[in-house]
Amino acid sequence: MLQYIKFAQLPVSNQHRAVRFYTDKLNFRILQNTPYKTGWRWIELGTPGAETAIVLTRRENDQPNDIPSLILAVDDVETTYEELRAKGVSAIQSPIPAPWDPEQRFALLRDSEGNSILIAQADA
């Protein structure tokens, strides 16, 4: 029987820069960091209490991705958005009502590797 999703892949061009971004700005923690392929490492990052991690995989190009690569649940979208902006995280879209649920708000940010990150209110 399936138990949970172990990890999802997040494409990056520079693992070192991505690790700094996710640990310093989003408070992810390093779950695994071991040699993998020539010039590349197997790096898993996670948030406290989560069963699913992200694995930093090699990106094929340096083009920004406007489709969210990562969707994060937060306590308060506006507060989290302002806190992340104060840490230097680039904004794509400030908090607005979600088209899938007008009572929910979301915002879009960009990570150090050009990936779009969506933050939305955690389910109660």
PDB file of C-alpha atoms in Angstrom:
ATOM      1  CA  MET A   1       0.000   0.000   0.000  1.00  0.00           C
ATOM      2  CA  LEU A   2       1.267   3.476  -0.832  1.00  0.00           C
ATOM      3  CA  GLN A   3       2.279   5.530   2.206  1.00  0.00           C
ATOM      4  CA  TYR A   4       3.341   8.991   1.002  1.00  0.00           C
ATOM      5  CA  ILE A   5       5.271  10.890  -1.679  1.00  0.00           C
ATOM      6  CA  LYS A   6       8.978  10.679  -0.768  1.00  0.00           C
ATOM      7  CA  PHE A   7      10.222  13.544  -2.973  1.00  0.00           C
ATOM      8  CA  ALA A   8       9.521  15.676  -5.996  1.00  0.00           C
ATOM      9  CA  GLN A   9      12.160  17.013  -8.363  1.00  0.00           C
ATOM     10  CA  LEU A  10      13.006  20.705  -8.572  1.00  0.00           C
ATOM     11  CA  PRO A  11      15.229  21.690 -11.528  1.00  0.00           C
ATOM     12  CA  VAL A  12      18.175  23.981 -10.730  1.00  0.00           C
ATOM     13  CA  SER A  13      21.237  25.246 -12.569  1.00  0.00           C
ATOM     14  CA  ASN A  14      23.408  25.813  -9.505  1.00  0.00           C
ATOM     15  CA  GLN A  15      22.898  23.473  -6.547  1.00  0.00           C
ATOM     16  CA  HIS A  16      25.013  25.516  -4.141  1.00  0.00           C
ATOM     17  CA  ARG A  17      23.042  28.703  -4.879  1.00  0.00           C
ATOM     18  CA  ALA A  18      19.730  26.799  -4.661  1.00  0.00           C
ATOM     19  CA  VAL A  19      20.644  25.258  -1.284  1.00  0.00           C
ATOM     20  CA  ARG A  20      21.516  28.716   0.077  1.00  0.00           C
ATOM     21  CA  PHE A  21      18.198  30.108  -1.207  1.00  0.00           C
ATOM     22  CA  TYR A  22      16.016  27.332   0.197  1.00  0.00           C
ATOM     23  CA  THR A  23      17.815  27.069   3.556  1.00  0.00           C
ATOM     24  CA  ASP A  24      18.449  30.791   4.178  1.00  0.00           C
ATOM     25  CA  LYS A  25      15.268  32.305   2.781  1.00  0.00           C
ATOM     26  CA  LEU A  26      12.632  29.543   3.110  1.00  0.00           C
ATOM     27  CA  ASN A  27      14.049  27.724   6.163  1.00  0.00           C
ATOM     28  CA  PHE A  28      14.225  24.332   4.470  1.00  0.00           C
ATOM     29  CA  ARG A  29      16.680  21.888   6.008  1.00  0.00           C
ATOM     30  CA  ILE A  30      19.139  19.604   4.243  1.00  0.00           C
ATOM     31  CA  LEU A  31      17.982  15.994   4.558  1.00  0.00           C
ATOM     32  CA  GLN A  32      20.677  14.455   2.359  1.00  0.00           C
ATOM     33  CA  ASN A  33      23.722  15.824   0.544  1.00  0.00           C
ATOM     34  CA  THR A  34      25.904  13.126  -1.022  1.00  0.00           C
ATOM     35  CA  PRO A  35      27.970  12.696  -4.208  1.00  0.00           C
ATOM     36  CA  TYR A  36      25.826  11.545  -7.109  1.00  0.00           C
ATOM     37  CA  LYS A  37      27.116  12.205 -10.624  1.00  0.00           C
ATOM     38  CA  THR A  38      30.259  13.946 -11.810  1.00  0.00           C
ATOM     39  CA  GLY A  39      29.960  17.566 -10.732  1.00  0.00           C
ATOM     40  CA  TRP A  40      26.554  16.976  -9.160  1.00  0.00           C
ATOM     41  CA  ARG A  41      25.224  15.923  -5.757  1.00  0.00           C
ATOM     42  CA  TRP A  42      22.081  14.181  -4.501  1.00  0.00           C
ATOM     43  CA  ILE A  43      20.525  16.903  -2.377  1.00  0.00           C
ATOM     44  CA  GLU A  44      17.192  16.455  -0.636  1.00  0.00           C
ATOM     45  CA  LEU A  45      15.613  19.413   1.175  1.00  0.00           C
ATOM     46  CA  GLY A  46      12.570  19.401   3.421  1.00  0.00           C
ATOM     47  CA  THR A  47      10.476  21.394   5.820  1.00  0.00           C
ATOM     48  CA  PRO A  48      10.002  20.403   9.463  1.00  0.00           C
ATOM     49  CA  GLY A  49       7.228  17.854   9.883  1.00  0.00           C
ATOM     50  CA  ALA A  50       6.784  17.146   6.167  1.00  0.00           C
ATOM     51  CA  GLU A  51       7.141  13.650   4.746  1.00  0.00           C
ATOM     52  CA  THR A  52       7.752  14.878   1.195  1.00  0.00           C
ATOM     53  CA  ALA A  53      11.125  16.387   0.274  1.00  0.00           C
ATOM     54  CA  ILE A  54      12.434  18.105  -2.845  1.00  0.00           C
ATOM     55  CA  VAL A  55      15.450  16.831  -4.791  1.00  0.00           C
ATOM     56  CA  LEU A  56      17.551  19.397  -6.639  1.00  0.00           C
ATOM     57  CA  THR A  57      17.934  17.990 -10.158  1.00  0.00           C
ATOM     58  CA  ARG A  58      20.002  19.389 -13.027  1.00  0.00           C
ATOM     59  CA  ARG A  59      18.117  21.936 -15.145  1.00  0.00           C
ATOM     60  CA  GLU A  60      18.464  21.594 -18.903  1.00  0.00           C
ATOM     61  CA  ASN A  61      18.507  25.360 -19.521  1.00  0.00           C
ATOM     62  CA  ASP A  62      18.563  28.665 -17.641  1.00  0.00           C
ATOM     63  CA  GLN A  63      15.114  29.814 -18.743  1.00  0.00           C
ATOM     64  CA  PRO A  64      12.784  30.969 -15.946  1.00  0.00           C
ATOM     65  CA  ASN A  65       9.718  28.821 -15.427  1.00  0.00           C
ATOM     66  CA  ASP A  66       6.447  30.718 -15.008  1.00  0.00           C
ATOM     67  CA  ILE A  67       4.419  27.603 -14.175  1.00  0.00           C
ATOM     68  CA  PRO A  68       4.811  27.029 -10.414  1.00  0.00           C
ATOM     69  CA  SER A  69       7.417  24.352  -9.754  1.00  0.00           C
ATOM     70  CA  LEU A  70       6.683  24.328  -6.040  1.00  0.00           C
ATOM     71  CA  ILE A  71       3.472  25.046  -4.140  1.00  0.00           C
ATOM     72  CA  LEU A  72       3.913  25.788  -0.442  1.00  0.00           C
ATOM     73  CA  ALA A  73       1.189  25.941   2.210  1.00  0.00           C
ATOM     74  CA  VAL A  74       1.635  28.829   4.647  1.00  0.00           C
ATOM     75  CA  ASP A  75      -0.198  30.122   7.732  1.00  0.00           C
ATOM     76  CA  ASP A  76      -0.767  33.608   6.316  1.00  0.00           C
ATOM     77  CA  VAL A  77      -0.108  34.495   2.667  1.00  0.00           C
ATOM     78  CA  GLU A  78       0.276  38.257   3.157  1.00  0.00           C
ATOM     79  CA  THR A  79       2.625  37.967   6.144  1.00  0.00           C
ATOM     80  CA  THR A  80       4.734  35.236   4.542  1.00  0.00           C
ATOM     81  CA  TYR A  81       4.892  37.169   1.270  1.00  0.00           C
ATOM     82  CA  GLU A  82       6.151  40.305   3.073  1.00  0.00           C
ATOM     83  CA  GLU A  83       8.663  38.317   5.145  1.00  0.00           C
ATOM     84  CA  LEU A  84      10.092  36.626   2.053  1.00  0.00           C
ATOM     85  CA  ARG A  85      10.256  39.898   0.113  1.00  0.00           C
ATOM     86  CA  ALA A  86      12.168  41.420   3.077  1.00  0.00           C
ATOM     87  CA  LYS A  87      14.666  38.535   2.745  1.00  0.00           C
ATOM     88  CA  GLY A  88      15.204  39.457  -0.914  1.00  0.00           C
ATOM     89  CA  VAL A  89      12.975  36.866  -2.577  1.00  0.00           C
ATOM     90  CA  SER A  90      11.782  38.131  -5.981  1.00  0.00           C
ATOM     91  CA  ALA A  91       8.049  38.624  -6.456  1.00  0.00           C
ATOM     92  CA  ILE A  92       6.049  37.674  -9.531  1.00  0.00           C
ATOM     93  CA  GLN A  93       2.530  38.322  -8.176  1.00  0.00           C
ATOM     94  CA  SER A  94       1.563  39.917  -4.861  1.00  0.00           C
ATOM     95  CA  PRO A  95      -1.253  38.223  -2.874  1.00  0.00           C
ATOM     96  CA  ILE A  96      -4.589  38.081  -4.698  1.00  0.00           C
ATOM     97  CA  PRO A  97      -7.765  35.966  -4.488  1.00  0.00           C
ATOM     98  CA  ALA A  98      -7.256  32.511  -5.996  1.00  0.00           C
ATOM     99  CA  PRO A  99      -9.255  31.816  -9.172  1.00  0.00           C
ATOM    100  CA  TRP A 100      -9.895  28.254  -7.926  1.00  0.00           C
ATOM    101  CA  ASP A 101     -11.302  29.532  -4.579  1.00  0.00           C
ATOM    102  CA  PRO A 102     -12.083  33.265  -4.186  1.00  0.00           C
ATOM    103  CA  GLU A 103     -11.931  32.902  -0.389  1.00  0.00           C
ATOM    104  CA  GLN A 104      -8.322  31.757  -0.591  1.00  0.00           C
ATOM    105  CA  ARG A 105      -5.376  34.023  -1.449  1.00  0.00           C
ATOM    106  CA  PHE A 106      -2.114  33.162  -3.163  1.00  0.00           C
ATOM    107  CA  ALA A 107       1.094  34.869  -4.264  1.00  0.00           C
ATOM    108  CA  LEU A 108       3.865  33.951  -6.698  1.00  0.00           C
ATOM    109  CA  LEU A 109       7.591  34.290  -6.023  1.00  0.00           C
ATOM    110  CA  ARG A 110      10.754  33.300  -7.897  1.00  0.00           C
ATOM    111  CA  ASP A 111      13.622  31.260  -6.480  1.00  0.00           C
ATOM    112  CA  SER A 112      17.341  31.709  -7.190  1.00  0.00           C
ATOM    113  CA  GLU A 113      17.094  29.328 -10.162  1.00  0.00           C
ATOM    114  CA  GLY A 114      14.184  30.945 -12.010  1.00  0.00           C
ATOM    115  CA  ASN A 115      11.519  28.570 -10.681  1.00  0.00           C
ATOM    116  CA  SER A 116       8.113  30.006  -9.850  1.00  0.00           C
ATOM    117  CA  ILE A 117       6.920  29.276  -6.287  1.00  0.00           C
ATOM    118  CA  LEU A 118       3.270  29.583  -5.303  1.00  0.00           C
ATOM    119  CA  ILE A 119       2.369  30.233  -1.667  1.00  0.00           C
ATOM    120  CA  ALA A 120      -1.203  29.658  -0.518  1.00  0.00           C
ATOM    121  CA  GLN A 121      -3.119  29.411   2.712  1.00  0.00           C
ATOM    122  CA  ALA A 122      -2.748  26.004   4.394  1.00  0.00           C
ATOM    123  CA  ASP A 123      -5.954  24.023   4.665  1.00  0.00           C
ATOM    124  CA  ALA A 124      -7.534  24.334   8.079  1.00  0.00           C
TER     125      ALA A 124
END
